[in-house]
Coordinates of C-alpha atoms in Angstrom, one line a residue:
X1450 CA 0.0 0.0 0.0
X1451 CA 1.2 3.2 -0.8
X1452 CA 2.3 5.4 2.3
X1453 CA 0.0 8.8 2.6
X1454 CA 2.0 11.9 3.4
X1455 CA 1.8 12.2 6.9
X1456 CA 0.4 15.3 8.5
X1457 CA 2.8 16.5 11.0
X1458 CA 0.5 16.4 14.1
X1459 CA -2.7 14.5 14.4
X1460 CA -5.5 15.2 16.9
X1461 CA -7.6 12.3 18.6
X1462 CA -10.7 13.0 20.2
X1463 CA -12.5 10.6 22.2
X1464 CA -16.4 11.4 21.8
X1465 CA -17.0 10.1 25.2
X1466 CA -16.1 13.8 26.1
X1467 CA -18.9 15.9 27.3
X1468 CA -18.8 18.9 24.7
X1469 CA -16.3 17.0 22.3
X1470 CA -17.4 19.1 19.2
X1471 CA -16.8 22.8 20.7
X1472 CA -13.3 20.9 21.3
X1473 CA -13.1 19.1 17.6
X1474 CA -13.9 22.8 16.0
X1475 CA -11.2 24.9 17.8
X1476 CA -8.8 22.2 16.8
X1477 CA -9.6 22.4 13.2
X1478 CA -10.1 25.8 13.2
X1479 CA -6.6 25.5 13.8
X1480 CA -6.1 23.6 10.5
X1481 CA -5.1 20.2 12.2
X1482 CA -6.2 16.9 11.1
X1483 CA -8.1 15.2 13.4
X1484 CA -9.9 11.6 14.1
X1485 CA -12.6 11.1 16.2
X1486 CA -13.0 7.6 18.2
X1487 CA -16.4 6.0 18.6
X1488 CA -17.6 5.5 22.2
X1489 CA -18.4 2.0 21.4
X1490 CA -15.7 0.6 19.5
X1491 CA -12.4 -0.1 21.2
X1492 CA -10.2 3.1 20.7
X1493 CA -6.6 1.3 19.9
X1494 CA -8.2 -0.3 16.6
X1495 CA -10.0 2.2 15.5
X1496 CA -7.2 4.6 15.9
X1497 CA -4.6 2.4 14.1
X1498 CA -7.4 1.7 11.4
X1499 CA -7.7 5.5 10.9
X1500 CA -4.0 6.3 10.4
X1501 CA -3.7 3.3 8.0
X1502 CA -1.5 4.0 5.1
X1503 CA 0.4 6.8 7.3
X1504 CA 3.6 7.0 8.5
X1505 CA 6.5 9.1 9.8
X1506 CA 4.0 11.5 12.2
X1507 CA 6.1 13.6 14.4
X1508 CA 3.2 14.1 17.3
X1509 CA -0.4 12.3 18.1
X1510 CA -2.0 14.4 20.3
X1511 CA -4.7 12.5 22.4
X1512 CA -8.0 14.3 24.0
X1513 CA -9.7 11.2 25.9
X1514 CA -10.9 11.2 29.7
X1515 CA -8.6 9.5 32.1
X1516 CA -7.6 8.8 35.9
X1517 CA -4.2 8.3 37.4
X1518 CA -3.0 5.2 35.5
X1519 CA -6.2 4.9 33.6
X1520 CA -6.7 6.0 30.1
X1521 CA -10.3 5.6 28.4
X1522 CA -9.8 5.2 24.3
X1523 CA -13.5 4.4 23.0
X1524 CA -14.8 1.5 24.6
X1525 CA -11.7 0.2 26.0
X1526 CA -10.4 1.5 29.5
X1527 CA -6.5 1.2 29.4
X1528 CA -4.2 0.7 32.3
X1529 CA -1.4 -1.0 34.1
X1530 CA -3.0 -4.8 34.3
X1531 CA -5.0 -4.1 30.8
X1532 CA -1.7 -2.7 28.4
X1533 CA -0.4 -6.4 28.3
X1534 CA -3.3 -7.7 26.0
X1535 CA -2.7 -4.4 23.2
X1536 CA 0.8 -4.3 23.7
X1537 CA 1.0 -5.7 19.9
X1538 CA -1.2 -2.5 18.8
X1539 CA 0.8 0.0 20.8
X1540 CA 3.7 -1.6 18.6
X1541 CA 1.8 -0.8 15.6
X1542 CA 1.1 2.6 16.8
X1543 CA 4.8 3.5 17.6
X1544 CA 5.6 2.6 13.9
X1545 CA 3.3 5.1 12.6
X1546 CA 5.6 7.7 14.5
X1547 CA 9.0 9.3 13.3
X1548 CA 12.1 8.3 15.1
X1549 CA 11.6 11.4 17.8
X1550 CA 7.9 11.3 17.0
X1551 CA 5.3 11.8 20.6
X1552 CA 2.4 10.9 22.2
X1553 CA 0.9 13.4 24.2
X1554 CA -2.1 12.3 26.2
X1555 CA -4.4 15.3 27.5
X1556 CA -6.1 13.3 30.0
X1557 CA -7.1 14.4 33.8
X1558 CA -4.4 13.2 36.4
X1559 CA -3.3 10.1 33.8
X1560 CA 0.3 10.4 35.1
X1561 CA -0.7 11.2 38.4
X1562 CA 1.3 8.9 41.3
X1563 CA 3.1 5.9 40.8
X1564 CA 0.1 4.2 38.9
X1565 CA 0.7 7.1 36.3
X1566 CA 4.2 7.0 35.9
X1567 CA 4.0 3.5 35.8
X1568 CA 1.7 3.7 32.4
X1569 CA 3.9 6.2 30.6
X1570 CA 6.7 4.4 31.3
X1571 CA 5.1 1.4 29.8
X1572 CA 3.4 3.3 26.9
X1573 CA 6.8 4.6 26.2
X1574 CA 8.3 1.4 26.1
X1575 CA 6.1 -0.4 24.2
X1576 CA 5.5 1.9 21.3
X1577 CA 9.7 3.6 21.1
X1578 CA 8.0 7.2 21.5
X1579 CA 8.6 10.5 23.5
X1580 CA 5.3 10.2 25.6
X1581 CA 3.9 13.3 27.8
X1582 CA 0.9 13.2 30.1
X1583 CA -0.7 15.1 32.5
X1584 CA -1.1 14.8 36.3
X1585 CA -3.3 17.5 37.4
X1586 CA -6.7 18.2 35.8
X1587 CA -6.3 19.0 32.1
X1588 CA -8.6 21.4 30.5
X1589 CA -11.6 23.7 32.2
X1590 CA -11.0 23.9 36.2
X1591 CA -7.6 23.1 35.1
X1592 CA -5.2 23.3 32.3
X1593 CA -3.9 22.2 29.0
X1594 CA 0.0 21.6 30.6
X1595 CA 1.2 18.3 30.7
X1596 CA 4.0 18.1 33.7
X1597 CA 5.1 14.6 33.0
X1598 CA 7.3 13.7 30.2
X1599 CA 9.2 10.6 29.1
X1600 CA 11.8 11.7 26.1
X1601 CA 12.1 14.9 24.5
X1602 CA 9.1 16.3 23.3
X1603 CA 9.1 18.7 20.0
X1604 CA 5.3 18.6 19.7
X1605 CA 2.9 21.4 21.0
X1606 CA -0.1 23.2 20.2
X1607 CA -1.8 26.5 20.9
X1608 CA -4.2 25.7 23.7
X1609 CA -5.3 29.3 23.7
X1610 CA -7.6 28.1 20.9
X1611 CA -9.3 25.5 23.7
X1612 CA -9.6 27.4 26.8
X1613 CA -13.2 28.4 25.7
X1614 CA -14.2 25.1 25.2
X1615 CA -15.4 23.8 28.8
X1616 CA -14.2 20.4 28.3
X1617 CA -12.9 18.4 31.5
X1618 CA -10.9 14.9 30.8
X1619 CA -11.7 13.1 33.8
X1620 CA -13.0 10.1 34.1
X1621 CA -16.1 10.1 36.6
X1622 CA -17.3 8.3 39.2
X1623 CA -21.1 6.8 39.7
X1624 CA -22.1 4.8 42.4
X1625 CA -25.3 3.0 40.5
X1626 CA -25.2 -0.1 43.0
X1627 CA -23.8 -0.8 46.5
X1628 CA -22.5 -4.2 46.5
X1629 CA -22.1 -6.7 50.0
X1630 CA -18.5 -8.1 50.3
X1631 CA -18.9 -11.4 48.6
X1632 CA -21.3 -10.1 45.8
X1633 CA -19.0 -8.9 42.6
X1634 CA -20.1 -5.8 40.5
X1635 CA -20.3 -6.9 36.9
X1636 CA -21.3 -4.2 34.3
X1637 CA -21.7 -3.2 30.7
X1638 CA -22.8 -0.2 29.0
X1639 CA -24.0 1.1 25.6
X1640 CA -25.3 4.0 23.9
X1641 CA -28.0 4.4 21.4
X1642 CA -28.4 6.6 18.2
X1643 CA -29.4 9.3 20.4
X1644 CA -26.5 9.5 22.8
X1645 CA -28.9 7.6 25.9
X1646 CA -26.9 5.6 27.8
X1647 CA -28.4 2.4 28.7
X1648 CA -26.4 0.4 31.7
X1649 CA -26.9 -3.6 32.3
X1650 CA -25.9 -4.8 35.5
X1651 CA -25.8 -7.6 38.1
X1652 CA -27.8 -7.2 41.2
X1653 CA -27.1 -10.2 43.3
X1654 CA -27.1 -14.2 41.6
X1655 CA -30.6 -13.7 41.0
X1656 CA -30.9 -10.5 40.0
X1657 CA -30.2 -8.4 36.5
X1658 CA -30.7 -4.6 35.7
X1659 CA -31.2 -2.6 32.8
X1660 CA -31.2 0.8 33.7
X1661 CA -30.8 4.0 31.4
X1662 CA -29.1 7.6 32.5
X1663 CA -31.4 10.8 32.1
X1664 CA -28.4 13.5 32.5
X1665 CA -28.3 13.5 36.3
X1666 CA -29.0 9.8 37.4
X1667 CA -29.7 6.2 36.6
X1668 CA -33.1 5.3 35.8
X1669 CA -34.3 1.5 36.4
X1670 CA -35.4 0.4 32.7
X1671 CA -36.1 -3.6 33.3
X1672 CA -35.2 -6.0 35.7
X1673 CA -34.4 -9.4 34.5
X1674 CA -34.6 -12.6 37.3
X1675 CA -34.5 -15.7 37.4
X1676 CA -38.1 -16.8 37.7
X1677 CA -38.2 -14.9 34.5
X1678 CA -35.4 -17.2 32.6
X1679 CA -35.8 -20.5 34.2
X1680 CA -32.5 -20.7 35.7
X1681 CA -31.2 -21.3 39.1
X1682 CA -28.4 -18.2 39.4
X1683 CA -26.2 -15.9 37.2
X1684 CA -23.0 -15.4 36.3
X1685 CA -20.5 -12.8 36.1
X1686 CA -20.6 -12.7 32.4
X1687 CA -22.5 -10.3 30.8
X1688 CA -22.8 -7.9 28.0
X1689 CA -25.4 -5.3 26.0
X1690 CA -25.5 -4.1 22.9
X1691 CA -27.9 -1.5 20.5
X1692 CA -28.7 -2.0 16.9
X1693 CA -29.4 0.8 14.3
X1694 CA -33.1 0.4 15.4
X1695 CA -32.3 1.4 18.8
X1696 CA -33.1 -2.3 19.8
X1697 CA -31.3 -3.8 23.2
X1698 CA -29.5 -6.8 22.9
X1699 CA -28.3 -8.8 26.1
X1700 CA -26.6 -11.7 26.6
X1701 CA -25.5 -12.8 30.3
X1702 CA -24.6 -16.4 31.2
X1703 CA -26.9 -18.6 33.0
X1704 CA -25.7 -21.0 35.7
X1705 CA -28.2 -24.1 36.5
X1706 CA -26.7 -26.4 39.3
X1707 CA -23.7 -26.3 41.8
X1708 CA -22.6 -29.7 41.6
X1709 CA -20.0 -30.9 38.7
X1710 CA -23.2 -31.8 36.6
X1711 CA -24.5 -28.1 36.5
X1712 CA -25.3 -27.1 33.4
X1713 CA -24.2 -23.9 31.5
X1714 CA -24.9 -22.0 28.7
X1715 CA -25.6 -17.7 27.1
X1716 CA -28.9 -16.3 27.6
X1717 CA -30.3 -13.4 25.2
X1718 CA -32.6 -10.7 25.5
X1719 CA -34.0 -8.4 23.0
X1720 CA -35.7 -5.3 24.2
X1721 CA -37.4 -2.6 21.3

């Protein structure tokens, strides 16, 4: 395949960020190419599907939310115990890069701590770039700095253009269930044509939820039981989905039996 000429900096933003297009326009008002990541899809392939047939990039300039040592790219959250299974994409992603090419992550707190210096230092190592992050809360309440750098990094950009823009990159916090000590809190979320966000989650072994957000809380949608499916508990496994139609698909994973002849199998769910 023939190599593209390589714009010299590239600008991702994640739209899980509140506001992201006051955020997308300033930056190409600044003339910058830019890629935008769907919430849905895991960020790492999307973003090394978008810069296919590039090369040579001198900086990547990432707008996503994050947490000290946690970086959210699209559907996938990033950290410490997660960079192990995309280490072979992060690869990929460092050849796209010049030989002093960056990664600038403008995330809130991301290399906050030990946990954050820990991830740059892995990000750096895995992908052979300059990487730079920040550790304090990057963009409004905060700023657009970012303190901590790995390297030597020749990329900037005019964050003057930004300021106006309102956007905070921090990952927040929910609590949508309080769970006992031996109960585990197993969740997935979605998003519909709309922008809704619809949450499924585990209750107790008996017990699912579908639940959908209406700007300033979780709103009980459905509850699923098992005197509704005919099974004796669930599992940990579970996962939703939403068509073109706006139709929800679950599945979760059944469990019938505790002895070594229980059986097993996926349940599914289609609400419209």
């Amino acid at each position: 395949m023939q190599k593209d000429q390589a714009p010299n900096q590239i600008f991702v933003i994640d739209q899980r960020i509140e506001n992201y297009q006051a955020l997308l326009q300033a930056v190409e008002d600044q003339g910058m190419k830019t890629i935008l990541l769907h919430p849905e899809r895991d960020g790492m392939s999307q973003l090394l599907q978008a810069l296919e047939g590039y090369d040579d990039i001198q900086g990547l300039h990432i707008f996503s939310h994050a947490a000290p040592g946690s970086l959210q790219l699209g559907s996938t959250l990033l950290n410490q115990a997660s960079l192990a299974n995309h280490a072979d994409l992060f690869s990929q992603l460092g050849l796209k890069l010049s030989d002093s090419g960056d990664l600038l992550f403008y995330g809130c707190e991301l290399a906050l701590g030990d946990e954050g210096d820990a991830f740059i230092q892995s990000v750096a190592e895995l992908t052979g770039a300059d990487v730079a992050a920040s550790d304090d809360i990057t963009g409004f309440g905060g700023n657009w700095l970012l303190e901590k750098q790995i390297g030597k990094i020749e990329s900037s950009f005019d964050s003057a253009q930004v300021e106006d823009t309102h956007v905070t990159l921090a990952i927040t916090e929910d609590t949508v269930h309080t769970y006992s000590s031996n109960t585990w809190a197993h969740a997935s979320l979605a998003t519909d044509s709309t922008g809704k966000a619809y949450l499924l989650h585990k209750i107790d072994s008996y017990n699912l939820v579908l639940k959908s957000w209406n700007g300033s809380a979780w709103v009980d949608e459905h509850q699923i039981s098992t005197a509704d499916t005919g099974n004796t508990s669930f599992s940990d496994d579970l996962d939703i989905s939403i068509d073109g139609n706006n139709n929800i698909h679950i599945v979760y994973r059944p469990s019938d039996g505790s002895t070594i002849d229980n059986t097993r199998g996926i349940g599914y769910g289609k609400y419209d």
